[in-house]
mmCIF file of C-alpha atoms and ligand atoms in Angstrom:
data_model
loop_
_atom_site.group_PDB
_atom_site.id
_atom_site.type_symbol
_atom_site.label_atom_id
_atom_site.label_comp_id
_atom_site.label_asym_id
_atom_site.label_seq_id
_atom_site.Cartn_x
_atom_site.Cartn_y
_atom_site.Cartn_z
ATOM 1 C CA MET A 1 83.926 80.050 83.779
ATOM 2 C CA LYS A 2 85.017 79.313 80.379
ATOM 3 C CA ILE A 3 87.096 81.993 78.463
ATOM 4 C CA THR A 4 86.065 82.182 74.753
ATOM 5 C CA GLU A 5 88.050 85.557 73.312
ATOM 6 C CA VAL A 6 91.054 87.212 74.625
ATOM 7 C CA SER A 7 92.367 90.369 73.579
ATOM 8 C CA LEU A 8 96.758 91.339 73.586
ATOM 9 C CA TYR A 9 96.835 94.570 73.236
ATOM 10 C CA THR A 10 101.134 95.864 72.997
ATOM 11 C CA LEU A 11 101.304 99.569 74.290
ATOM 12 C CA GLU A 12 104.149 101.306 74.443
ATOM 13 C CA MET A 13 104.785 103.589 77.140
ATOM 14 C CA ARG A 14 107.305 106.174 78.618
ATOM 15 C CA MET A 15 108.206 106.566 81.988
ATOM 16 C CA LYS A 16 108.468 109.927 83.402
ATOM 17 C CA GLN A 17 112.279 109.230 84.051
ATOM 18 C CA PRO A 18 115.108 106.758 83.374
ATOM 19 C CA PHE A 19 115.557 103.443 85.712
ATOM 20 C CA GLU A 20 119.103 102.757 85.949
ATOM 21 C CA THR A 21 120.020 99.299 87.038
ATOM 22 C CA SER A 22 123.114 96.814 87.154
ATOM 23 C CA PHE A 23 122.182 95.141 84.026
ATOM 24 C CA GLY A 24 120.580 98.481 82.074
ATOM 25 C CA THR A 25 118.699 101.176 81.748
ATOM 26 C CA LEU A 26 115.315 101.381 80.862
ATOM 27 C CA GLN A 27 112.694 104.148 79.944
ATOM 28 C CA ASP A 28 110.147 103.203 77.471
ATOM 29 C CA LYS A 29 108.555 100.190 78.579
ATOM 30 C CA THR A 30 106.081 97.924 75.950
ATOM 31 C CA ILE A 31 103.419 97.031 77.984
ATOM 32 C CA ILE A 32 101.106 93.766 77.539
ATOM 33 C CA VAL A 33 97.690 94.274 78.289
ATOM 34 C CA VAL A 34 95.316 91.250 78.322
ATOM 35 C CA ARG A 35 91.355 91.308 78.181
ATOM 36 C CA ALA A 36 90.360 87.719 78.752
ATOM 37 C CA LYS A 37 85.959 87.287 78.657
ATOM 38 C CA ASP A 38 84.385 84.439 79.230
ATOM 39 C CA GLU A 39 80.627 83.070 78.199
ATOM 40 C CA SER A 40 78.683 85.235 80.135
ATOM 41 C CA GLY A 41 80.486 88.135 79.317
ATOM 42 C CA LEU A 42 82.726 89.241 81.903
ATOM 43 C CA VAL A 43 85.494 90.423 81.042
ATOM 44 C CA GLY A 44 89.230 90.215 83.691
ATOM 45 C CA TRP A 45 92.190 92.075 83.127
ATOM 46 C CA GLY A 46 95.879 91.057 83.088
ATOM 47 C CA GLU A 47 99.477 92.488 82.301
ATOM 48 C CA GLY A 48 102.524 91.106 80.593
ATOM 49 C CA VAL A 49 105.230 92.343 82.685
ATOM 50 C CA ALA A 50 108.726 91.329 81.117
ATOM 51 C CA PHE A 51 110.974 93.877 79.293
ATOM 52 C CA ASP A 52 111.455 94.467 75.629
ATOM 53 C CA ALA A 53 114.986 92.860 76.342
ATOM 54 C CA PRO A 54 115.983 89.362 78.645
ATOM 55 C CA TRP A 55 118.734 91.218 81.036
ATOM 56 C CA TYR A 56 116.120 90.910 83.930
ATOM 57 C CA THR A 57 114.984 86.723 82.726
ATOM 58 C CA GLU A 58 115.044 85.042 79.581
ATOM 59 C CA GLU A 59 111.957 86.719 78.522
ATOM 60 C CA THR A 60 110.692 89.022 76.429
ATOM 61 C CA VAL A 61 107.705 91.039 75.285
ATOM 62 C CA LYS A 62 108.409 89.236 71.909
ATOM 63 C CA THR A 63 108.519 85.456 73.927
ATOM 64 C CA THR A 64 105.399 86.475 75.936
ATOM 65 C CA MET A 65 103.242 87.187 72.910
ATOM 66 C CA HIS A 66 104.532 83.766 71.076
ATOM 67 C CA MET A 67 104.276 81.482 74.230
ATOM 68 C CA LEU A 68 100.357 83.671 74.562
ATOM 69 C CA LYS A 69 99.054 82.996 70.972
ATOM 70 C CA ASP A 70 100.848 80.167 69.987
ATOM 71 C CA PHE A 71 100.943 77.932 73.541
ATOM 72 C CA LEU A 72 99.469 79.343 76.338
ATOM 73 C CA ILE A 73 95.615 80.530 75.285
ATOM 74 C CA PRO A 74 94.826 77.576 73.002
ATOM 75 C CA ILE A 75 95.387 75.767 76.063
ATOM 76 C CA ILE A 76 92.554 76.974 78.269
ATOM 77 C CA LEU A 77 90.579 79.097 75.369
ATOM 78 C CA HIS A 78 87.287 77.131 75.290
ATOM 79 C CA LYS A 79 88.245 74.903 79.058
ATOM 80 C CA GLU A 80 85.461 75.087 81.552
ATOM 81 C CA LEU A 81 87.126 75.962 84.417
ATOM 82 C CA GLN A 82 85.765 76.034 88.259
ATOM 83 C CA HIS A 83 89.097 77.584 89.680
ATOM 84 C CA PRO A 84 91.703 79.887 88.388
ATOM 85 C CA ASP A 85 94.462 77.598 90.755
ATOM 86 C CA GLU A 86 93.688 75.079 87.155
ATOM 87 C CA VAL A 87 95.036 77.436 84.719
ATOM 88 C CA SER A 88 98.800 76.886 86.464
ATOM 89 C CA LYS A 89 98.333 73.212 86.535
ATOM 90 C CA LEU A 90 96.997 73.216 82.875
ATOM 91 C CA PHE A 91 100.386 75.144 81.841
ATOM 92 C CA SER A 92 102.691 72.946 84.001
ATOM 93 C CA ALA A 93 103.661 70.847 80.614
ATOM 94 C CA ILE A 94 104.981 74.157 79.561
ATOM 95 C CA ARG A 95 108.669 74.826 81.053
ATOM 96 C CA ARG A 96 109.129 78.307 82.547
ATOM 97 C CA ASN A 97 107.891 81.276 80.836
ATOM 98 C CA ASN A 98 106.518 82.569 83.856
ATOM 99 C CA MET A 99 105.550 86.087 82.698
ATOM 100 C CA ALA A 100 103.629 85.207 80.070
ATOM 101 C CA LYS A 101 101.875 82.646 81.819
ATOM 102 C CA SER A 102 101.326 84.851 84.259
ATOM 103 C CA ALA A 103 99.772 87.528 82.054
ATOM 104 C CA ILE A 104 96.778 84.879 81.326
ATOM 105 C CA GLU A 105 96.203 83.729 84.190
ATOM 106 C CA GLY A 106 96.305 87.006 85.967
ATOM 107 C CA ALA A 107 93.000 87.993 83.892
ATOM 108 C CA VAL A 108 91.736 84.880 84.784
ATOM 109 C CA TRP A 109 91.788 85.572 88.310
ATOM 110 C CA ASP A 110 89.847 88.920 88.129
ATOM 111 C CA ILE A 111 86.991 87.253 86.015
ATOM 112 C CA TYR A 112 86.801 84.624 89.143
ATOM 113 C CA ALA A 113 87.091 87.690 91.733
ATOM 114 C CA ARG A 114 84.287 89.264 89.750
ATOM 115 C CA HIS A 115 82.099 85.623 88.987
ATOM 116 C CA THR A 116 81.833 85.339 92.622
ATOM 117 C CA HIS A 117 81.457 89.514 93.920
ATOM 118 C CA GLN A 118 85.074 89.576 95.950
ATOM 119 C CA SER A 119 87.672 91.677 95.653
ATOM 120 C CA LEU A 120 90.816 90.009 94.151
ATOM 121 C CA ALA A 121 92.222 90.192 97.744
ATOM 122 C CA GLN A 122 89.665 88.539 98.917
ATOM 123 C CA ALA A 123 89.325 85.960 96.616
ATOM 124 C CA ILE A 124 93.263 84.749 97.096
ATOM 125 C CA GLY A 125 93.113 84.787 101.102
ATOM 126 C CA GLY A 126 94.119 88.447 101.402
ATOM 127 C CA THR A 127 93.545 90.117 105.341
ATOM 128 C CA GLN A 128 95.746 93.416 105.177
ATOM 129 C CA GLN A 129 92.938 96.297 104.040
ATOM 130 C CA ARG A 130 95.717 98.699 103.981
ATOM 131 C CA ILE A 131 99.600 98.222 103.212
ATOM 132 C CA ASP A 132 103.111 99.515 103.573
ATOM 133 C CA VAL A 133 104.832 100.757 100.377
ATOM 134 C CA GLY A 134 108.499 101.514 99.993
ATOM 135 C CA ILE A 135 110.332 102.728 96.846
ATOM 136 C CA SER A 136 113.188 101.589 94.384
ATOM 137 C CA ILE A 137 115.389 103.883 93.196
ATOM 138 C CA GLY A 138 117.825 103.067 90.445
ATOM 139 C CA ILE A 139 121.298 104.273 90.235
ATOM 140 C CA GLN A 140 122.163 108.087 89.787
ATOM 141 C CA PRO A 141 124.125 110.672 87.710
ATOM 142 C CA SER A 142 126.102 111.333 91.255
ATOM 143 C CA ILE A 143 125.662 110.805 95.181
ATOM 144 C CA GLU A 144 124.196 114.063 95.531
ATOM 145 C CA LYS A 145 121.425 113.803 92.639
ATOM 146 C CA LEU A 146 120.910 110.569 95.126
ATOM 147 C CA LEU A 147 120.518 112.223 98.481
ATOM 148 C CA HIS A 148 117.985 114.180 96.693
ATOM 149 C CA VAL A 149 115.655 112.066 95.371
ATOM 150 C CA ILE A 150 115.775 109.851 98.575
ATOM 151 C CA ALA A 151 114.735 112.663 100.461
ATOM 152 C CA GLY A 152 111.921 113.978 98.307
ATOM 153 C CA TYR A 153 110.533 109.988 99.102
ATOM 154 C CA LEU A 154 110.849 109.957 102.239
ATOM 155 C CA GLU A 155 108.565 113.793 102.818
ATOM 156 C CA GLU A 156 105.922 111.749 100.613
ATOM 157 C CA GLY A 157 105.913 108.865 103.147
ATOM 158 C CA TYR A 158 107.645 105.938 101.379
ATOM 159 C CA LYS A 159 108.158 103.166 104.329
ATOM 160 C CA ARG A 160 111.410 101.894 103.068
ATOM 161 C CA ILE A 161 114.272 103.236 100.559
ATOM 162 C CA LYS A 162 116.098 100.677 98.251
ATOM 163 C CA VAL A 163 118.746 101.452 95.760
ATOM 164 C CA LYS A 164 120.353 99.938 93.277
ATOM 165 C CA ILE A 165 123.898 98.952 93.689
ATOM 166 C CA LYS A 166 126.339 97.654 91.610
ATOM 167 C CA PRO A 167 130.198 97.611 91.343
ATOM 168 C CA GLY A 168 131.069 101.213 92.199
ATOM 169 C CA TRP A 169 128.554 102.392 93.168
ATOM 170 C CA ASP A 170 127.917 100.352 96.380
ATOM 171 C CA VAL A 171 129.877 101.235 99.967
ATOM 172 C CA GLU A 172 130.315 105.201 99.181
ATOM 173 C CA VAL A 173 126.748 105.496 98.255
ATOM 174 C CA ILE A 174 125.332 103.301 101.154
ATOM 175 C CA SER A 175 127.537 105.550 103.374
ATOM 176 C CA ALA A 176 126.617 108.403 102.253
ATOM 177 C CA ILE A 177 123.014 108.308 102.826
ATOM 178 C CA ARG A 178 123.570 106.746 106.332
ATOM 179 C CA ASP A 179 125.044 110.099 107.117
ATOM 180 C CA ARG A 180 122.647 112.059 105.693
ATOM 181 C CA PHE A 181 119.337 110.371 106.760
ATOM 182 C CA GLY A 182 120.686 107.924 109.579
ATOM 183 C CA ASP A 183 118.928 105.109 110.301
ATOM 184 C CA ILE A 184 115.885 104.957 107.812
ATOM 185 C CA PRO A 185 114.589 101.562 106.909
ATOM 186 C CA LEU A 186 117.190 100.756 103.846
ATOM 187 C CA MET A 187 117.802 97.845 101.857
ATOM 188 C CA ALA A 188 120.082 97.429 98.232
ATOM 189 C CA ASP A 189 119.697 95.632 95.518
ATOM 190 C CA ALA A 190 122.253 94.409 93.405
ATOM 191 C CA ASN A 191 120.404 92.512 90.755
ATOM 192 C CA SER A 192 122.949 89.796 90.540
ATOM 193 C CA ALA A 193 126.473 91.955 90.182
ATOM 194 C CA TYR A 194 128.524 90.570 92.197
ATOM 195 C CA THR A 195 130.365 87.083 92.544
ATOM 196 C CA LEU A 196 131.996 85.413 95.539
ATOM 197 C CA ASP A 197 135.139 87.413 95.029
ATOM 198 C CA ASP A 198 133.384 90.193 96.082
ATOM 199 C CA VAL A 199 132.772 89.169 99.897
ATOM 200 C CA GLU A 200 135.123 91.495 101.384
ATOM 201 C CA LEU A 201 133.503 94.493 99.567
ATOM 202 C CA LEU A 202 129.939 92.906 100.706
ATOM 203 C CA LYS A 203 130.995 92.271 104.205
ATOM 204 C CA GLN A 204 131.735 96.476 104.243
ATOM 205 C CA LEU A 205 127.785 96.963 103.916
ATOM 206 C CA ASP A 206 127.153 95.337 107.362
ATOM 207 C CA ALA A 207 128.530 97.937 108.801
ATOM 208 C CA PHE A 208 125.415 100.091 107.695
ATOM 209 C CA HIS A 209 122.349 97.895 109.342
ATOM 210 C CA LEU A 210 120.642 97.264 106.033
ATOM 211 C CA MET A 211 117.452 95.852 106.324
ATOM 212 C CA MET A 212 118.704 93.370 103.621
ATOM 213 C CA ILE A 213 120.901 92.770 100.811
ATOM 214 C CA GLU A 214 118.518 91.719 97.541
ATOM 215 C CA GLN A 215 120.055 89.490 94.713
ATOM 216 C CA PRO A 216 123.875 89.821 95.281
ATOM 217 C CA LEU A 217 124.906 87.004 93.162
ATOM 218 C CA ALA A 218 123.885 85.094 89.772
ATOM 219 C CA HIS A 219 120.390 85.170 89.107
ATOM 220 C CA ASP A 220 120.696 81.505 88.577
ATOM 221 C CA ASP A 221 122.151 80.605 91.836
ATOM 222 C CA ILE A 222 121.065 79.415 95.570
ATOM 223 C CA VAL A 223 124.470 77.914 96.279
ATOM 224 C CA ASP A 224 126.832 80.991 96.549
ATOM 225 C CA HIS A 225 123.870 82.766 98.245
ATOM 226 C CA ALA A 226 124.176 80.396 100.937
ATOM 227 C CA ILE A 227 127.791 80.335 101.222
ATOM 228 C CA LEU A 228 127.574 84.356 101.187
ATOM 229 C CA GLN A 229 125.160 84.126 103.814
ATOM 230 C CA LYS A 230 127.442 82.550 106.344
ATOM 231 C CA GLN A 231 129.607 85.580 105.768
ATOM 232 C CA LEU A 232 127.181 88.552 105.888
ATOM 233 C CA ARG A 233 125.760 89.784 109.144
ATOM 234 C CA THR A 234 122.859 91.404 106.289
ATOM 235 C CA PRO A 235 119.940 89.218 105.502
ATOM 236 C CA ILE A 236 120.116 88.188 101.760
ATOM 237 C CA CYS A 237 117.026 88.584 99.761
ATOM 238 C CA LEU A 238 116.620 86.813 96.731
ATOM 239 C CA ASP A 239 114.341 87.865 93.928
ATOM 240 C CA GLU A 240 115.709 86.323 90.457
ATOM 241 C CA SER A 241 116.724 83.041 91.729
ATOM 242 C CA ILE A 242 113.201 82.045 92.809
ATOM 243 C CA THR A 243 110.786 81.322 90.488
ATOM 244 C CA SER A 244 108.724 78.795 91.638
ATOM 245 C CA LEU A 245 107.808 77.245 95.221
ATOM 246 C CA GLU A 246 110.445 74.446 94.606
ATOM 247 C CA ASP A 247 113.283 77.201 94.570
ATOM 248 C CA ALA A 248 111.951 78.904 97.223
ATOM 249 C CA ARG A 249 112.193 75.518 99.050
ATOM 250 C CA ARG A 250 115.272 74.842 98.071
ATOM 251 C CA ALA A 251 116.320 78.195 99.083
ATOM 252 C CA ILE A 252 115.156 78.442 102.503
ATOM 253 C CA GLU A 253 116.657 74.406 102.784
ATOM 254 C CA LEU A 254 120.394 75.674 101.933
ATOM 255 C CA GLY A 255 120.600 78.545 103.858
ATOM 256 C CA SER A 256 120.113 81.168 100.814
ATOM 257 C CA CYS A 257 118.158 84.220 102.041
ATOM 258 C CA SER A 258 116.239 84.792 105.037
ATOM 259 C CA VAL A 259 113.579 87.155 102.873
ATOM 260 C CA ILE A 260 112.296 86.888 99.510
ATOM 261 C CA ASN A 261 111.054 89.309 97.067
ATOM 262 C CA ILE A 262 107.722 87.732 95.206
ATOM 263 C CA LYS A 263 106.718 89.439 91.817
ATOM 264 C CA ILE A 264 103.870 87.351 90.606
ATOM 265 C CA GLY A 265 105.620 87.619 86.910
ATOM 266 C CA ARG A 266 108.656 85.926 87.863
ATOM 267 C CA VAL A 267 106.636 82.847 89.310
ATOM 268 C CA GLY A 268 104.131 82.438 86.914
ATOM 269 C CA GLY A 269 101.397 83.763 88.655
ATOM 270 C CA ILE A 270 99.050 84.459 91.328
ATOM 271 C CA THR A 271 98.407 80.725 92.391
ATOM 272 C CA GLU A 272 102.327 80.146 92.598
ATOM 273 C CA ALA A 273 102.719 83.475 94.624
ATOM 274 C CA LYS A 274 100.343 82.471 96.531
ATOM 275 C CA LYS A 275 102.266 79.044 97.593
ATOM 276 C CA ILE A 276 105.420 81.147 97.654
ATOM 277 C CA HIS A 277 104.167 83.452 100.069
ATOM 278 C CA ASP A 278 101.951 80.262 102.271
ATOM 279 C CA TYR A 279 105.430 78.497 102.711
ATOM 280 C CA CYS A 280 107.840 81.076 103.512
ATOM 281 C CA ALA A 281 105.206 81.845 106.218
ATOM 282 C CA GLU A 282 105.249 78.384 107.515
ATOM 283 C CA LYS A 283 108.578 78.693 107.617
ATOM 284 C CA ASN A 284 109.218 82.204 109.161
ATOM 285 C CA ILE A 285 110.432 83.873 106.039
ATOM 286 C CA PRO A 286 108.864 87.509 105.279
ATOM 287 C CA VAL A 287 107.803 88.390 102.142
ATOM 288 C CA TRP A 288 107.499 91.687 99.854
ATOM 289 C CA CYS A 289 106.149 92.288 96.823
ATOM 290 C CA GLY A 290 108.425 93.523 94.155
ATOM 291 C CA GLY A 291 107.627 95.404 91.385
ATOM 292 C CA MET A 292 108.271 95.414 87.481
ATOM 293 C CA LEU A 293 107.994 98.854 86.578
ATOM 294 C CA GLU A 294 104.402 97.286 86.065
ATOM 295 C CA ALA A 295 101.380 99.660 84.613
ATOM 296 C CA GLY A 296 98.078 100.406 85.921
ATOM 297 C CA ILE A 297 97.075 96.800 85.778
ATOM 298 C CA GLY A 298 99.880 94.768 86.995
ATOM 299 C CA ARG A 299 100.375 97.681 89.703
ATOM 300 C CA ALA A 300 96.293 96.060 90.739
ATOM 301 C CA HIS A 301 97.380 92.421 90.898
ATOM 302 C CA ASN A 302 100.765 93.301 92.692
ATOM 303 C CA ILE A 303 98.266 95.256 95.518
ATOM 304 C CA ALA A 304 95.895 92.198 95.899
ATOM 305 C CA LEU A 305 98.612 89.704 96.438
ATOM 306 C CA THR A 306 100.354 91.767 98.794
ATOM 307 C CA SER A 307 96.661 92.275 101.370
ATOM 308 C CA LEU A 308 97.904 88.960 102.198
ATOM 309 C CA SER A 309 99.381 88.066 105.843
ATOM 310 C CA ASN A 310 102.714 87.506 105.783
ATOM 311 C CA PHE A 311 103.614 90.477 102.901
ATOM 312 C CA VAL A 312 105.297 91.868 106.582
ATOM 313 C CA MET A 313 107.853 94.412 104.713
ATOM 314 C CA PRO A 314 107.299 97.276 102.324
ATOM 315 C CA GLY A 315 106.839 96.761 98.798
ATOM 316 C CA ASP A 316 107.618 98.302 95.889
ATOM 317 C CA THR A 317 104.611 98.996 94.244
ATOM 318 C CA ALA A 318 104.914 102.534 94.220
ATOM 319 C CA ALA A 319 102.030 105.540 92.992
ATOM 320 C CA SER A 320 100.677 105.238 89.438
ATOM 321 C CA SER A 321 102.370 108.993 89.403
ATOM 322 C CA ARG A 322 105.842 108.087 90.115
ATOM 323 C CA TYR A 323 106.185 106.553 86.716
ATOM 324 C CA TRP A 324 103.381 107.250 84.644
ATOM 325 C CA HIS A 325 102.196 110.593 83.144
ATOM 326 C CA GLU A 326 98.884 108.872 82.695
ATOM 327 C CA ASP A 327 98.166 105.192 83.974
ATOM 328 C CA ILE A 328 95.579 103.349 82.204
ATOM 329 C CA ILE A 329 93.602 102.348 85.305
ATOM 330 C CA THR A 330 91.098 104.613 87.122
ATOM 331 C CA PRO A 331 91.872 106.024 90.210
ATOM 332 C CA GLU A 332 95.281 105.531 89.231
ATOM 333 C CA VAL A 333 97.828 103.929 92.238
ATOM 334 C CA MET A 334 97.625 106.577 95.309
ATOM 335 C CA VAL A 335 99.668 106.720 98.344
ATOM 336 C CA ASP A 336 98.862 108.553 101.201
ATOM 337 C CA THR A 337 101.540 108.568 104.017
ATOM 338 C CA GLY A 338 103.410 105.100 102.901
ATOM 339 C CA THR A 339 100.285 103.484 102.786
ATOM 340 C CA ILE A 340 98.030 101.825 99.551
ATOM 341 C CA THR A 341 94.328 101.400 100.477
ATOM 342 C CA VAL A 342 93.600 97.497 99.159
ATOM 343 C CA PRO A 343 90.531 97.971 96.903
ATOM 344 C CA THR A 344 87.311 96.256 97.756
ATOM 345 C CA ILE A 345 84.963 96.667 95.018
ATOM 346 C CA ALA A 346 85.062 93.071 92.567
ATOM 347 C CA GLY A 347 87.923 92.155 91.173
ATOM 348 C CA ILE A 348 91.240 93.734 90.561
ATOM 349 C CA GLY A 349 89.682 96.673 92.822
ATOM 350 C CA TYR A 350 90.417 99.525 89.730
ATOM 351 C CA LYS A 351 88.481 100.629 86.426
ATOM 352 C CA VAL A 352 90.198 99.652 83.396
ATOM 353 C CA ASN A 353 90.569 102.562 81.079
ATOM 354 C CA ARG A 354 90.017 100.838 77.714
ATOM 355 C CA GLU A 355 89.518 103.915 75.898
ATOM 356 C CA LEU A 356 93.132 104.700 76.869
ATOM 357 C CA ILE A 357 94.531 101.401 75.778
ATOM 358 C CA GLU A 358 93.123 101.089 72.293
ATOM 359 C CA SER A 359 94.044 104.377 71.839
ATOM 360 C CA MET A 360 97.719 103.941 72.379
ATOM 361 C CA ALA A 361 97.657 100.448 71.374
ATOM 362 C CA LYS A 362 100.302 99.268 68.271
ATOM 363 C CA HIS A 363 98.873 96.278 68.126
ATOM 364 C CA ILE A 364 95.925 94.315 68.924
ATOM 365 C CA ASN A 365 95.189 90.672 68.263
ATOM 366 C CA ILE A 366 91.679 89.245 68.999
ATOM 367 C CA ILE A 367 91.418 85.422 69.758
ATOM 368 C CA LYS A 368 88.739 83.248 70.029
HETATM 369 O O1 OSB B 401 115.133 94.527 90.819
HETATM 370 O O2 OSB B 401 113.267 94.650 92.265
HETATM 371 C C1 OSB B 401 114.548 94.734 90.339
HETATM 372 C C2 OSB B 401 112.640 96.899 88.174
HETATM 373 C C3 OSB B 401 112.958 96.284 87.358
HETATM 374 C C4 OSB B 401 113.691 95.048 87.121
HETATM 375 C C5 OSB B 401 114.058 94.569 88.272
HETATM 376 C C6 OSB B 401 113.424 95.471 89.297
HETATM 377 C C7 OSB B 401 113.254 96.352 89.384
HETATM 378 C C8 OSB B 401 112.625 97.507 90.648
HETATM 379 C C9 OSB B 401 111.952 98.344 90.372
HETATM 380 O O3 OSB B 401 113.606 97.223 91.625
HETATM 381 C C10 OSB B 401 110.822 98.177 91.327
HETATM 382 C C11 OSB B 401 109.471 98.557 91.048
HETATM 383 O O4 OSB B 401 109.486 99.992 91.010
HETATM 384 O O5 OSB B 401 108.457 98.639 89.828
HETATM 385 MG MG1 MG B 402 115.238 93.194 92.580
#
């Protein structure tokens, strides 16, 4: 494979509903679409998942574009590649900027899968034909509203409910959910809204038998999470704190978590995500695939990743229609009784709607 041309599209997409977390509210999402072409004319697609503002990690849409144009694409353009695993090696001299790396690496993986006449899931070694999906629900204006929203998703068949929590929207909320819905698979995601000063409050959550609590403490911490886990019965799942295989190894060694949420963008691509998956499988740490409110291309990558065997808990990759009026792939991602069927056609498994992307694009950069 030799990448000879890369097009970068930036699209402004508005989600059907705003999504509120402890770090802020998101509704308009700038989607970066990467279209890479190789010398034989095969095309692969990737998606940049950073938000406009650096609230979740330090990356933004603009830093992604800067890294892609000025550093990452020049490194791989016109270079002979045998396998997509080489991309992260070539990028290793560039510190972090994982979402930018992942956006172009994903397109190379897609080309490789098409070259070898495999689905992306097959190309990475995935074995699950159907994957279980849960739903992540943002902070709502009232508990009543939240209960109503949860009831709707349970009816649609989602296999796990995740609710966002923050100080003032936690114990009472979880208690109300348990009262109304009993023993449903339930978890909470704090997006780093607490500190060790909140141990007593977090301990109150133990009474509700949550599947896990996601990222209660600082985004870059693994030490305090280990201290907290010793005092909690609820398993801790790390999201923001895990940006590489090395982070995962250290967190597991320290006892900072007993579950890991893997996001391809956060860890710098599919190759690194797979390494974390394999390491966790060896250490008996279950993993699941998180979401970044992706459009269809990112969603397709998540589905392929989730087909790996140690993705044993429902992920956050919900149906396209939950987020978008019209997604950029066909068919859109469909959820049937809480599962998604992993596509088997070559590449990412969905047809990318290039006409729609070109008509929505605010900017197009072509690099060759
Ligand atoms: O912490 O997992 C998170 C959305 C935006 C930023 C961070 C997170 C989330 C979600 C929603 O929980 C995932 C999704 O539905 O794509
Ligand atoms: Mg999270």
